[in-house]
Short mmCIF file of C-alpha atoms and ligand atoms in Angstrom, two decimals:
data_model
loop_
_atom_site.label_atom_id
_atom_site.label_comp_id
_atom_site.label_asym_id
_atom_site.label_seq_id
_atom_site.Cartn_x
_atom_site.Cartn_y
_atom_site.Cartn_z
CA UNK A 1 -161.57 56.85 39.34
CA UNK A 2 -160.49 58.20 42.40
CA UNK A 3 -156.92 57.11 44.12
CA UNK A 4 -159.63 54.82 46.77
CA UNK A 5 -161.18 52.96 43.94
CA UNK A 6 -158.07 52.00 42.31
CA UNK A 7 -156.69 48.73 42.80
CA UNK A 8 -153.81 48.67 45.08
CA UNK A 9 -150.82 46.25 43.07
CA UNK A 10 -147.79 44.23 44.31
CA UNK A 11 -145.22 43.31 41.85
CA UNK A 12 -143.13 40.27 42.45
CA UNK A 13 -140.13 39.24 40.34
CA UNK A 14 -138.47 35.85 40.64
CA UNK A 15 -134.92 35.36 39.22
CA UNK A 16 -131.31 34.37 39.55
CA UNK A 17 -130.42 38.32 40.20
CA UNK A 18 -126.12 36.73 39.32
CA UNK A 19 -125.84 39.75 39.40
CA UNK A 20 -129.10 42.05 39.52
CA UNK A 21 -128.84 44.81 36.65
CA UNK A 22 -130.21 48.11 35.80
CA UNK A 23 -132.81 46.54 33.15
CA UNK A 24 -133.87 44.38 36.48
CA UNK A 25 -134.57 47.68 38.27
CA UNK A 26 -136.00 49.11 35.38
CA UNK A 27 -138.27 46.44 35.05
CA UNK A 28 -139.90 47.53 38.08
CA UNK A 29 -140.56 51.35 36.96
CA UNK A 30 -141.98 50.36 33.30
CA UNK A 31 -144.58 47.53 34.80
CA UNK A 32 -145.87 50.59 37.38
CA UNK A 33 -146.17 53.47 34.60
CA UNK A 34 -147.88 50.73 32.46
CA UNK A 35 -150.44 49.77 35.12
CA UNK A 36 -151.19 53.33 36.69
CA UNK A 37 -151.11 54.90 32.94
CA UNK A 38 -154.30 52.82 32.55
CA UNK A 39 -156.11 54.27 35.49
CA UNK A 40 -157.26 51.50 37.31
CA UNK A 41 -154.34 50.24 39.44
CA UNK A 42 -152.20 52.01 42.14
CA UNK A 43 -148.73 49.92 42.48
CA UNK A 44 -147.80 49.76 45.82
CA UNK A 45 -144.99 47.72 46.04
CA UNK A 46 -142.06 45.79 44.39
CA UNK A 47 -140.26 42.69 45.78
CA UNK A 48 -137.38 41.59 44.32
CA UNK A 49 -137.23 37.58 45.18
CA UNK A 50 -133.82 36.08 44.26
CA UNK A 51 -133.73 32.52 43.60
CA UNK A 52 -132.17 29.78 46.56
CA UNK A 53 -128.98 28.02 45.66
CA UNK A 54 -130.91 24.89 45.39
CA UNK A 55 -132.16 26.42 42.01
CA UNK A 56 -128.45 24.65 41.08
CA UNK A 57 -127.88 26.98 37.81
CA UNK A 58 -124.54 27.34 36.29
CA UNK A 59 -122.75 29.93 37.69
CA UNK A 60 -124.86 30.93 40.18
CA UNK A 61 -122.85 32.50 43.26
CA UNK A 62 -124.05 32.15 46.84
CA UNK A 63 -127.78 34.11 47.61
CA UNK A 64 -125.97 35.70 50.14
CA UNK A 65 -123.98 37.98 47.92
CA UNK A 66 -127.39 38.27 45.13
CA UNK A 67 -129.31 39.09 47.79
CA UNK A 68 -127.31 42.01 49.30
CA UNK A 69 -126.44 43.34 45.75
CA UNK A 70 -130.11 43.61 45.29
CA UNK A 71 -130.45 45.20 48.91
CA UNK A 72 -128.11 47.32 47.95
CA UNK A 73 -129.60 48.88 44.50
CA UNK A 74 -132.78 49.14 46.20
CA UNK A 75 -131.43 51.18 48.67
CA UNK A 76 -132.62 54.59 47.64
CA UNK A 77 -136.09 53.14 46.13
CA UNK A 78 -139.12 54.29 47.77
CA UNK A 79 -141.22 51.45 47.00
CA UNK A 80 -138.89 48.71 45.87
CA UNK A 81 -137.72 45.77 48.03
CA UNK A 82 -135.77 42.27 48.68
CA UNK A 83 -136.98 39.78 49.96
CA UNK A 84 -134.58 36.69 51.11
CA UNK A 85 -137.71 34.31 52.50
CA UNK A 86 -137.45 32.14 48.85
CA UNK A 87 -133.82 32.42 48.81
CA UNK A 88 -133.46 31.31 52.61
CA UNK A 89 -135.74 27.95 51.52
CA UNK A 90 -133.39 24.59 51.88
CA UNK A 91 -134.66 23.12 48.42
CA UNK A 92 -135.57 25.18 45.40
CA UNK A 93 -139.07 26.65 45.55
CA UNK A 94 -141.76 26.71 42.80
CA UNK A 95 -142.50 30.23 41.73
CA UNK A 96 -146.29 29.48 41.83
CA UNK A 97 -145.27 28.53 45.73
CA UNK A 98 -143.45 32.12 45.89
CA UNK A 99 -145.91 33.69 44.68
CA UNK A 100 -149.11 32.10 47.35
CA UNK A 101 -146.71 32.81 50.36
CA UNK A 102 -146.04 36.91 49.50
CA UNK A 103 -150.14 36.60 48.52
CA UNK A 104 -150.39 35.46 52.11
CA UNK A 105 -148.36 37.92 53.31
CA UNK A 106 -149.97 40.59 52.40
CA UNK A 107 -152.89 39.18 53.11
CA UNK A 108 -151.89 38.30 56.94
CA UNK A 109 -150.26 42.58 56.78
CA UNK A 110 -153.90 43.81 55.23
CA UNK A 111 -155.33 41.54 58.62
CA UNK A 112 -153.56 43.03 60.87
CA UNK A 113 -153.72 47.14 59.08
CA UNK A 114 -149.89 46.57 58.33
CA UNK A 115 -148.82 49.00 55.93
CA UNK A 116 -148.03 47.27 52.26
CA UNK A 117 -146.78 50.59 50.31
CA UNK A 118 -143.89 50.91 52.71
CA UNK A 119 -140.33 49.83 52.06
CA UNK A 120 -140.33 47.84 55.48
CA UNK A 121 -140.10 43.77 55.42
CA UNK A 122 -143.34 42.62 56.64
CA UNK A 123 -142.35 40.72 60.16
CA UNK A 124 -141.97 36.98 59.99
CA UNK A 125 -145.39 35.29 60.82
CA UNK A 126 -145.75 32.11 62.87
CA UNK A 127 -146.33 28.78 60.48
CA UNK A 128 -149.41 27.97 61.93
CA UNK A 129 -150.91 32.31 60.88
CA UNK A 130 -149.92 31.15 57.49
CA UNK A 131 -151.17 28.13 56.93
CA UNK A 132 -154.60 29.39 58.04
CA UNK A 133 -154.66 31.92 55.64
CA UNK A 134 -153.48 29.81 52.43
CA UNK A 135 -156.82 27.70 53.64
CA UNK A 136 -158.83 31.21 53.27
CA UNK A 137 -157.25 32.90 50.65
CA UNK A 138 -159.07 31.98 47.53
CA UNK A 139 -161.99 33.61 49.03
CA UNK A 140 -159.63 37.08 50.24
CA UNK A 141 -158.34 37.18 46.76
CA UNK A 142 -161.39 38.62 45.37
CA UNK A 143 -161.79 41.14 48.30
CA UNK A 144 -161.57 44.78 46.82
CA UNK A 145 -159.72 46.02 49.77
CA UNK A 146 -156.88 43.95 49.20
CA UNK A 147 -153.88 44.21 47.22
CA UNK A 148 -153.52 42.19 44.29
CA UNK A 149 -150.19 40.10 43.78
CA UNK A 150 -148.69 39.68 40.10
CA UNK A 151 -145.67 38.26 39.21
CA UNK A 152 -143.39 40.27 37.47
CA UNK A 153 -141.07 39.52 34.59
CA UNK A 154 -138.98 39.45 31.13
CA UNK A 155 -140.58 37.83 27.80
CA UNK A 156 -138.00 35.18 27.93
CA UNK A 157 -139.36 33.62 31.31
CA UNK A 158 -143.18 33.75 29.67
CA UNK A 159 -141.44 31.83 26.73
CA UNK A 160 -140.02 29.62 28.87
CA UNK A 161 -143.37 27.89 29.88
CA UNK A 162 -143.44 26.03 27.05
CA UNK A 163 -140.12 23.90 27.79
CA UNK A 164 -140.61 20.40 28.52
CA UNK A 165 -140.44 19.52 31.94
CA UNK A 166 -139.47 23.28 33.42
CA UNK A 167 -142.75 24.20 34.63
CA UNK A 168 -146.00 22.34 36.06
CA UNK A 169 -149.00 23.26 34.17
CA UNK A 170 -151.09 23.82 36.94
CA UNK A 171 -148.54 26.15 38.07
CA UNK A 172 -149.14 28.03 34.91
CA UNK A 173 -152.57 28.08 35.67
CA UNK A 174 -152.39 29.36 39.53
CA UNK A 175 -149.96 31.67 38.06
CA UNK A 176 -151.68 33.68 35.35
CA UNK A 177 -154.84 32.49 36.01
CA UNK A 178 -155.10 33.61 39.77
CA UNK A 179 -153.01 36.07 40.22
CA UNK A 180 -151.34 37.71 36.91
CA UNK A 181 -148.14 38.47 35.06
CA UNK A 182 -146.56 41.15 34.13
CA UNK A 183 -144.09 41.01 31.50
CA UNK A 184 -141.37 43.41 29.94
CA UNK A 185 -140.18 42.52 26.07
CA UNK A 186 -137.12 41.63 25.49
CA UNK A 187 -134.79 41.63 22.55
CA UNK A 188 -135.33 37.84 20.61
CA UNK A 189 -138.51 36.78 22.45
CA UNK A 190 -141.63 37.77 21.05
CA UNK A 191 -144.07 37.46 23.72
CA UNK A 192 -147.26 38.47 21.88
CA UNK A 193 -146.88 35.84 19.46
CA UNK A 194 -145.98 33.56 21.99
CA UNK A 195 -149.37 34.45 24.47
CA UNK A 196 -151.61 33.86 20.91
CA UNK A 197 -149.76 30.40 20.22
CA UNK A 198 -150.33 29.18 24.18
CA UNK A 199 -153.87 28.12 24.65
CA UNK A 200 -153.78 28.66 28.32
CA UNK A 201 -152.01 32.38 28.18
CA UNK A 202 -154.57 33.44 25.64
CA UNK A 203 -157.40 32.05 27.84
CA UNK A 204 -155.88 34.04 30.33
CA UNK A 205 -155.20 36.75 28.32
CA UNK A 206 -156.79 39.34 30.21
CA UNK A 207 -154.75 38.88 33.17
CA UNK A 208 -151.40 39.22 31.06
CA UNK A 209 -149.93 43.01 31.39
CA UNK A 210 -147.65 42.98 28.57
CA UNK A 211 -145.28 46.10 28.53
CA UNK A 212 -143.24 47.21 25.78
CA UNK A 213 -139.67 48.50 26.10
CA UNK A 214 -138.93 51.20 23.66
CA UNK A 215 -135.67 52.26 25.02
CA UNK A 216 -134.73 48.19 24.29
CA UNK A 217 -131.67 47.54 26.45
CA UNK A 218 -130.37 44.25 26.16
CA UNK A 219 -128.23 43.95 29.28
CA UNK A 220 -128.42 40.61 30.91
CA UNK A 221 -126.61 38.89 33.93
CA UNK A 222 -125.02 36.22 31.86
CA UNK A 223 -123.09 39.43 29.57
CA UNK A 224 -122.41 41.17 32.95
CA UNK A 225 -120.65 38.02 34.10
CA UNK A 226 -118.81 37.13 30.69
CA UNK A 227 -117.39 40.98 30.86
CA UNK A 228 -115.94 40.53 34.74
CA UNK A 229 -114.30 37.54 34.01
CA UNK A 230 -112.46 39.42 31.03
CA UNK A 231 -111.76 42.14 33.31
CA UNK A 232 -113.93 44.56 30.89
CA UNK A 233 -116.05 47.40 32.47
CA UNK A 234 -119.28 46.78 34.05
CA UNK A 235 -119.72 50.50 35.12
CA UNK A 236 -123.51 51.66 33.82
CA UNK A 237 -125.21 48.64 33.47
CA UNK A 238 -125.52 48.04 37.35
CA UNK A 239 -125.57 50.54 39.74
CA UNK A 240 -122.17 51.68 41.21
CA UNK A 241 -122.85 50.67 44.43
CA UNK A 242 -122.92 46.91 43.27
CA UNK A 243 -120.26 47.65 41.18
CA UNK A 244 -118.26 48.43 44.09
CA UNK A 245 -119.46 45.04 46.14
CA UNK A 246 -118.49 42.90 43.02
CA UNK A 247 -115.25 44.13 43.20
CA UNK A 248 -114.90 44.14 47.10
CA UNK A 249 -115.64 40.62 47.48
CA UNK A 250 -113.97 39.78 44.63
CA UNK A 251 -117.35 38.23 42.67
CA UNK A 252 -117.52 36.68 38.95
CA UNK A 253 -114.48 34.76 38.47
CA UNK A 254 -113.82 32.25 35.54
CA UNK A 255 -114.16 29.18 38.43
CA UNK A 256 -117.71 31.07 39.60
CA UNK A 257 -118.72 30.50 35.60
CA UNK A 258 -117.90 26.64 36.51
CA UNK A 259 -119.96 26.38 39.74
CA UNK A 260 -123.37 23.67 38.97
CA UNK A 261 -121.78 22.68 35.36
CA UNK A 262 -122.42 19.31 35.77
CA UNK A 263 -125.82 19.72 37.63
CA UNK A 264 -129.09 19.14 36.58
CA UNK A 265 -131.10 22.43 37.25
CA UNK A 266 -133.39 21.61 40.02
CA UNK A 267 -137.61 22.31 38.05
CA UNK A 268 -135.65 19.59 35.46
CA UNK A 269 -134.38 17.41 38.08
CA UNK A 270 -137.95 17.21 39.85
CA UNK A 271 -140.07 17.09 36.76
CA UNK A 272 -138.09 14.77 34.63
CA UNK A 273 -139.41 11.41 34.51
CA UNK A 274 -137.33 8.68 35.60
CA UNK A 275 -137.77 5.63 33.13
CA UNK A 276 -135.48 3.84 34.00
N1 LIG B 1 -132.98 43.14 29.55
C1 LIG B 1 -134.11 42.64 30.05
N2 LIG B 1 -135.31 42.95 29.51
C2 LIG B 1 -136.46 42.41 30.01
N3 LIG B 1 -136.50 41.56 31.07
C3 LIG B 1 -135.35 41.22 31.64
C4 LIG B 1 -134.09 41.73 31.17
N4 LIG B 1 -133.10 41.21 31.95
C5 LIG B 1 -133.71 40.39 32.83
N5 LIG B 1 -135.05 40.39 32.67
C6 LIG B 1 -136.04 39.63 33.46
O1 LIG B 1 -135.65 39.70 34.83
C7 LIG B 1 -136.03 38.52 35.53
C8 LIG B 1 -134.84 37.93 36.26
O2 LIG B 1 -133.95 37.51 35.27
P1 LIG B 1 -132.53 36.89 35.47
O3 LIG B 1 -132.09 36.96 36.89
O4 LIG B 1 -132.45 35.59 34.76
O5 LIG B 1 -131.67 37.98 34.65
P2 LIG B 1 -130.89 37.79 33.32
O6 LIG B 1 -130.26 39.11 33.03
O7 LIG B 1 -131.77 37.18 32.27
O8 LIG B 1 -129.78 36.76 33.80
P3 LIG B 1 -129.08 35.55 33.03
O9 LIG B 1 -128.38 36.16 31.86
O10 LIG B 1 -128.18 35.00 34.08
O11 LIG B 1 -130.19 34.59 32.63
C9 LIG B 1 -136.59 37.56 34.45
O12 LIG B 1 -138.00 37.66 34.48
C10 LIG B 1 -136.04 38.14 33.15
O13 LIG B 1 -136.87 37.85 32.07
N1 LIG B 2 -141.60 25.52 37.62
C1 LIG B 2 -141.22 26.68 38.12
O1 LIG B 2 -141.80 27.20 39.05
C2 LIG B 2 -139.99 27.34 37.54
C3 LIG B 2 -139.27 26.76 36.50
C4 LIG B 2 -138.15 27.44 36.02
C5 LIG B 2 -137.77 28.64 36.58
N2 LIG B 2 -138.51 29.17 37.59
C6 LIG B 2 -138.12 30.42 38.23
O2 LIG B 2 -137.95 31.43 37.26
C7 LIG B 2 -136.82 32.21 37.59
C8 LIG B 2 -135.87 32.05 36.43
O3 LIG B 2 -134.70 32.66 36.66
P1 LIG B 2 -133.53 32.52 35.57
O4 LIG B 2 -134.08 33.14 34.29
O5 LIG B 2 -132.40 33.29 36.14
O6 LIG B 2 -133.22 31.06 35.38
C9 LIG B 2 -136.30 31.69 38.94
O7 LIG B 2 -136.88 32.46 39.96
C10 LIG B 2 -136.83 30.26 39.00
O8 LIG B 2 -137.10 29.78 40.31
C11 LIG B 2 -139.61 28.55 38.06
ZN1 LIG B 3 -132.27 35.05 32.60
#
């Protein structure tokens, strides 16, 4: 196959980034040796897409501060970015909603011969651009000169799917089914299992890349945190530079840890029924 017959990839991952770690970063580099090892895809691009404050999770500092952390770490990354649209969004956002606005993104860049494998933000469009090409895009999704879109992300989110009132199943549906997932193992899920048990991710089955982590590294956010507010070292499981900014403004604190603890996170809030 030569590099023009390969299908061009975006990878899009969704999270809290409280703080964004190494394994988050690595994330990116296994999902694009795992696509281009099989020959048919050429990844492009990575957007890293941290979650509003809406999202309401406990402990979950300002966007601001996860957003220029990730900015930060991506720095010296030729082909990964941030993106602050979804954390910029007054309510919490739908990652199937994330997802269709970066689609028509790079749709609306491939329009207008914008380049998609560079590091640059692709300019804000006007509302009215957009919403003309969400009305088009089912049909410029299957056109093979543009880039697909698939979401990026760790076992545990894929297993998370299955929790009652977390996720809409048509999202699910728009989600694999449309565009595609990407996911990385992770130590305690067991994602394989878990895409044979789910009738719709084993319909979709073929549009699930699932990568395994040799080199298993179970670094999370949530141990990050815990370690900061014992005043343990966090050096070499982020990258120094964030290191730094943590301790510059002063970041993970035992009252940070408290922030949302009596809030409903926001999917549960909207999808839980009220029977009252
Ligand atoms: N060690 C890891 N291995 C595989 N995937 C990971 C790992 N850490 C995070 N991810 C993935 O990165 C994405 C963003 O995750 P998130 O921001 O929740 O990080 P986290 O480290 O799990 O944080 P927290 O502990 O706060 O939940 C998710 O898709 C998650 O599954
Ligand atoms: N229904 C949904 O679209 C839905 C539900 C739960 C989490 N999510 C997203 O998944 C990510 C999960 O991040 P955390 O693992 O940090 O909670 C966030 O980006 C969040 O917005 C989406
Ligand atoms: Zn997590």
């Amino acid at each position: 196959m030569t590099p023009q017959e390969k299908t061009k990839v975006v990878l899009l991952a969704c999270g809290s980034f409280n703080p964004i770690t190494n394994m988050h970063l690595r994330m990116f580099e296994l999902a694009r040796d795992h696509l281009e090892d099989t020959g048919r895809y050429q990844v492009v691009r990575g957007i890293i897409s941290p979650v509003g404050d809406a999202y309401k999770k406990k402990g979950l500092i300002e966007a601001c501060h996860r957003v220029e952390m990730a900015r930060l770490s991506t720095e010296n990354s030729s082909w990964i970015t941030v993106d602050d649209w979804e954390s910029q969004q007054a309510e919490w956002v739908e990652t199937a909603k994330v997802v269709r606005h970066h689609y028509t993104e790079l749709i609306l860049a491939e329009k207008n011969h914008d380049q998609v494998d560079t590091v640059k933000p692709v300019k804000r469009r006007r509302l009215e651009e957009i919403e003309d090409v969400c009305q088009s895009s089912s049909a410029d999704h299957n056109r093979s000169d543009a880039p697909e879109l698939k979401l990026l992300c760790g076992a545990d989110l894929v297993e998370s799917f299955d929790r009652p009132n977390l996720w809409k199943p048509e999202d699910i549906v728009e989600i694999v089914g449309r565009y595609g997932l990407v996911c990385i193992t992770r130590s305690n899920s067991d994602a394989e299992k878990f895409i044979y048990q789910s009738d719709v991710l084993h319909k979709y089955r073929k549009n699930i890349h699932l990568v395994k982590e040799w080199v298993t590294n179970d670094v999370s956010a949530t141990h990050i945190r815990r370690a900061l507010r014992r005043g343990q070292s966090v050096r070499y499981l982020l990258p120094d530079c964030v290191v730094d900014y943590i301790q510059d403004q002063r970041l993970y604190s035992a009252e940070s840890e408290e922030k949302n603890t009596d809030v409903i996170l926001a999917p549960l809030q909207r999808y839980t029924k009220n029977t009252d």
